[in-house]
Coordinates of C-alpha atoms in Angstrom, one line a residue:
X27 CA -8.2 45.9 -114.6
X28 CA -5.4 46.3 -116.9
X29 CA -4.4 49.7 -115.6
X30 CA -0.7 50.6 -116.5
X31 CA -0.7 54.4 -116.3
X32 CA 1.5 55.3 -113.4
X33 CA -1.0 58.5 -112.8
X34 CA -4.2 56.6 -112.8
X35 CA -2.6 53.7 -110.8
X36 CA -2.3 56.5 -108.1
X37 CA -5.9 57.5 -108.2
X38 CA -7.0 54.2 -108.3
X39 CA -5.2 52.9 -105.1
X40 CA -6.2 55.7 -103.6
X41 CA -9.9 55.2 -104.5
X42 CA -9.9 51.6 -103.3
X43 CA -8.5 52.7 -99.9
X44 CA -11.1 55.1 -99.4
X45 CA -14.0 53.0 -100.4
X46 CA -12.5 50.2 -98.3
X47 CA -13.3 52.3 -95.2
X48 CA -16.7 52.0 -95.4
X49 CA -17.0 48.5 -96.2
X50 CA -17.8 47.5 -92.5
X51 CA -20.6 49.7 -92.4
X52 CA -22.0 48.6 -96.1
X53 CA -22.0 45.2 -94.7
X54 CA -24.2 46.0 -91.6
X55 CA -26.5 47.9 -93.8
X56 CA -27.0 45.0 -96.3
X57 CA -27.5 42.5 -93.4
X58 CA -30.2 44.6 -91.8
X59 CA -31.8 45.4 -95.2
X60 CA -32.4 41.8 -95.4
X61 CA -33.4 41.4 -92.2
X62 CA -35.9 43.8 -92.0
X63 CA -37.4 42.6 -95.4
X64 CA -37.8 39.3 -93.8
X65 CA -39.6 40.6 -90.6
X66 CA -41.7 43.1 -92.8
X67 CA -40.2 46.3 -92.1
X68 CA -39.9 47.3 -95.9
X69 CA -40.0 50.8 -95.5
X70 CA -36.6 50.6 -93.9
X71 CA -35.3 48.1 -96.5
X72 CA -35.9 50.4 -99.4
X73 CA -35.3 53.4 -97.7
X74 CA -31.5 52.2 -96.6
X75 CA -30.9 50.7 -99.9
X76 CA -31.8 54.2 -102.0
X77 CA -30.0 56.2 -99.4
X78 CA -26.9 54.3 -99.5
X79 CA -26.7 53.7 -103.2
X80 CA -28.2 56.6 -105.0
X81 CA -29.2 59.8 -102.9
X82 CA -26.7 60.2 -100.4
X83 CA -23.8 59.3 -102.8
X84 CA -25.1 61.8 -105.4
X85 CA -25.6 64.5 -103.1
X86 CA -22.5 64.1 -101.1
X87 CA -19.9 63.3 -103.8
X88 CA -21.4 66.3 -105.8
X89 CA -20.7 68.7 -102.7
X90 CA -17.1 67.4 -102.4
X91 CA -16.2 67.3 -106.0
X92 CA -16.7 70.9 -106.2
X93 CA -13.7 71.2 -103.9
X94 CA -11.7 70.4 -107.2
X95 CA -10.5 66.9 -105.6
X96 CA -11.7 63.9 -107.6
X97 CA -11.2 61.7 -104.4
X98 CA -14.4 63.7 -103.3
X99 CA -16.3 61.4 -105.5
X100 CA -15.0 58.0 -103.5
X101 CA -15.3 59.9 -100.1
X102 CA -18.8 60.8 -101.0
X103 CA -19.7 57.2 -101.3
X104 CA -18.3 56.2 -98.2
X105 CA -19.8 59.0 -96.0
X106 CA -23.1 58.0 -97.8
X107 CA -22.9 54.7 -96.1
X108 CA -22.3 56.2 -92.5
X109 CA -24.9 58.7 -93.1
X110 CA -27.5 56.0 -94.1
X111 CA -26.9 54.0 -91.1
X112 CA -27.5 57.0 -89.0
X113 CA -30.5 58.0 -90.6
X114 CA -32.3 54.4 -90.7
X115 CA -31.3 53.9 -87.0
X116 CA -33.3 57.3 -86.1
X117 CA -36.1 56.1 -88.2
X118 CA -36.2 52.9 -86.9
X119 CA -36.6 54.3 -83.3
X120 CA -39.3 56.7 -84.2
X121 CA -41.2 54.3 -86.2
X122 CA -40.9 51.1 -84.1
X123 CA -39.8 52.8 -80.6
X124 CA -36.5 52.3 -79.1
X125 CA -37.6 49.1 -77.1
X126 CA -36.0 46.2 -78.6
X127 CA -33.7 48.2 -81.1
X128 CA -32.1 47.0 -83.6
X129 CA -33.5 43.5 -83.8
X130 CA -37.0 44.0 -82.7
X131 CA -37.5 40.4 -81.3
X132 CA -41.0 39.1 -80.4
X133 CA -41.3 37.8 -76.9
X134 CA -39.5 34.5 -76.5
X135 CA -41.7 32.8 -73.9
X136 CA -43.6 31.3 -76.6
X137 CA -40.7 29.7 -78.7
X138 CA -38.9 26.7 -77.6
X139 CA -35.9 25.2 -79.5
X140 CA -34.2 21.8 -79.4
X141 CA -30.8 21.1 -81.0
X142 CA -30.1 17.4 -81.2
X143 CA -27.6 15.1 -82.9
X144 CA -30.0 12.8 -84.4
X145 CA -30.5 9.3 -82.9
X146 CA -33.6 7.3 -82.0
X147 CA -32.9 8.1 -78.3
X148 CA -32.4 11.9 -78.7
X149 CA -35.7 12.2 -80.8
X150 CA -37.6 10.7 -78.1
X151 CA -35.8 13.0 -75.5
X152 CA -37.1 16.3 -78.0
X153 CA -40.3 14.7 -77.7
X154 CA -40.5 14.7 -74.0
X155 CA -39.3 18.3 -74.0
X156 CA -41.8 19.3 -76.5
X157 CA -44.8 17.8 -74.9
X158 CA -43.8 19.4 -71.5
X159 CA -43.4 22.8 -73.3
X160 CA -46.8 22.7 -75.2
X161 CA -48.6 21.2 -72.0
X162 CA -47.4 24.0 -69.9
X163 CA -49.0 26.5 -72.5
X164 CA -52.3 24.7 -72.5
X165 CA -52.1 23.1 -76.1
X166 CA -54.9 20.7 -76.6
X167 CA -54.2 17.2 -76.7
X168 CA -55.3 16.9 -80.1
X169 CA -52.7 19.4 -81.3
X170 CA -50.0 18.0 -79.0
X171 CA -50.6 14.5 -80.2
X172 CA -50.0 15.6 -83.9
X173 CA -46.8 17.3 -83.1
X174 CA -45.3 14.5 -81.1
X175 CA -46.2 11.9 -84.2
X176 CA -44.5 14.5 -86.4
X177 CA -41.2 14.9 -84.5
X178 CA -40.8 11.4 -84.2
X179 CA -41.5 10.3 -87.9
X180 CA -39.5 13.4 -89.5
X181 CA -36.8 12.7 -87.1
X182 CA -36.6 8.8 -88.0
X183 CA -36.9 9.6 -91.8
X184 CA -34.1 11.8 -91.8
X185 CA -32.1 9.4 -90.2
X186 CA -33.3 6.7 -92.9
X187 CA -32.4 9.1 -95.7
X188 CA -28.8 9.3 -94.2
X189 CA -27.3 6.1 -93.3
X190 CA -24.1 6.1 -91.5
X191 CA -23.8 9.9 -91.3
X192 CA -23.8 12.0 -88.1
X193 CA -27.0 14.5 -88.7
X194 CA -27.6 17.5 -86.7
X195 CA -31.0 18.7 -86.3
X196 CA -33.0 21.7 -84.7
X197 CA -36.8 21.6 -84.0
X198 CA -38.5 24.9 -83.0
X199 CA -41.9 25.3 -81.8
X200 CA -43.3 28.6 -82.3
X201 CA -46.7 28.9 -80.2
X202 CA -48.7 31.8 -81.8
X203 CA -51.7 30.7 -79.3
X204 CA -52.9 27.5 -77.9
X205 CA -54.6 26.6 -81.0
X206 CA -52.1 27.6 -83.4
X207 CA -48.5 26.1 -83.3
X208 CA -45.8 26.2 -86.2
X209 CA -42.7 23.8 -86.4
X210 CA -39.6 24.3 -87.9
X211 CA -37.2 21.7 -88.7
X212 CA -33.7 22.1 -89.8
X213 CA -31.2 19.6 -90.6
X214 CA -27.9 19.3 -92.4
X215 CA -28.8 15.8 -93.9
X216 CA -29.3 15.0 -97.6
X217 CA -31.5 17.7 -99.3
X218 CA -34.9 16.4 -98.7
X219 CA -38.3 17.9 -98.9
X220 CA -40.6 16.4 -96.2
X221 CA -43.5 18.5 -97.0
X222 CA -43.9 16.9 -100.0
X223 CA -46.8 14.0 -100.1
X224 CA -45.9 12.7 -103.2
X225 CA -42.3 11.7 -102.4
X226 CA -41.2 8.2 -103.7
X227 CA -41.9 5.5 -101.3
X228 CA -38.8 3.6 -100.2
X229 CA -40.0 2.1 -96.9
X230 CA -42.7 1.9 -94.6
X231 CA -41.8 5.0 -92.8
X232 CA -41.8 6.7 -96.1
X233 CA -45.2 5.2 -96.9
X234 CA -46.8 6.6 -94.0
X235 CA -45.1 10.1 -94.2
X236 CA -48.0 11.4 -96.3
X237 CA -50.3 10.8 -93.7
X238 CA -48.3 12.7 -91.3
X239 CA -48.2 15.5 -93.8
X240 CA -52.0 15.6 -93.9
X241 CA -52.1 16.2 -89.9
X242 CA -50.9 20.1 -90.9
X243 CA -53.1 22.8 -92.1
X244 CA -49.9 24.3 -94.0
X245 CA -46.6 23.3 -94.8
X246 CA -43.4 24.7 -96.7
X247 CA -40.1 23.5 -97.7
X248 CA -37.0 26.1 -97.9
X249 CA -33.9 24.7 -99.2
X250 CA -30.7 26.7 -98.0
X251 CA -27.2 25.9 -98.7
X252 CA -26.5 22.3 -97.7
X253 CA -29.3 22.7 -95.1
X254 CA -33.1 21.4 -94.8
X255 CA -35.8 23.9 -93.6
X256 CA -39.4 22.4 -93.6
X257 CA -42.2 24.5 -91.9
X258 CA -45.5 23.2 -90.4
X259 CA -48.5 24.5 -89.1
X260 CA -50.8 23.0 -86.8
X261 CA -54.3 24.6 -86.0
X262 CA -57.5 23.5 -84.1

């Protein structure tokens, strides 16, 4: 920062030390603001951001600086993070009950997750596990057959698109009810949008993929850093 005045360096070092004490709390708040936005608890995310970045720093820093110590500004910003976490935690319990705090995860009985190192044998193994899970939950044969077909074709196309590579994949089945199933497929292979019915045809399997895509009522692709994430919905 091109600071060479010894007196200013002293103040800056003190400021950095004070602010750094709250970094862990700030990280937790940032993480949960993102999480609650994704899980549609937007009021908590917005309130947390306003409290820790504006309202509480102004109030606390203003009060502390009246003591005549310039370090009160930095202490106020640090305290703001802690108080924001405490306030939001209490609001979560009031608005959404204490049961499940702080993640409020849904009942996992209707979710099945299969991690696999991709190979033809392992894809068939996932098919069998998925078939048992869906069958035990009363999913109709029509939906079950669509999902079985999709698991195999998507998995085999992943292998085809990544020759000679070790690909890790994750299949997640979310059963909203026996007539509404979501499939989430993640893999660390070459970035590829499996949901696009207009992908270039390079083989017989890529030729039939548009037919596979037409089996789904809804489909969407999300690309993360070095990761494919494709979401499919099958309904009666």
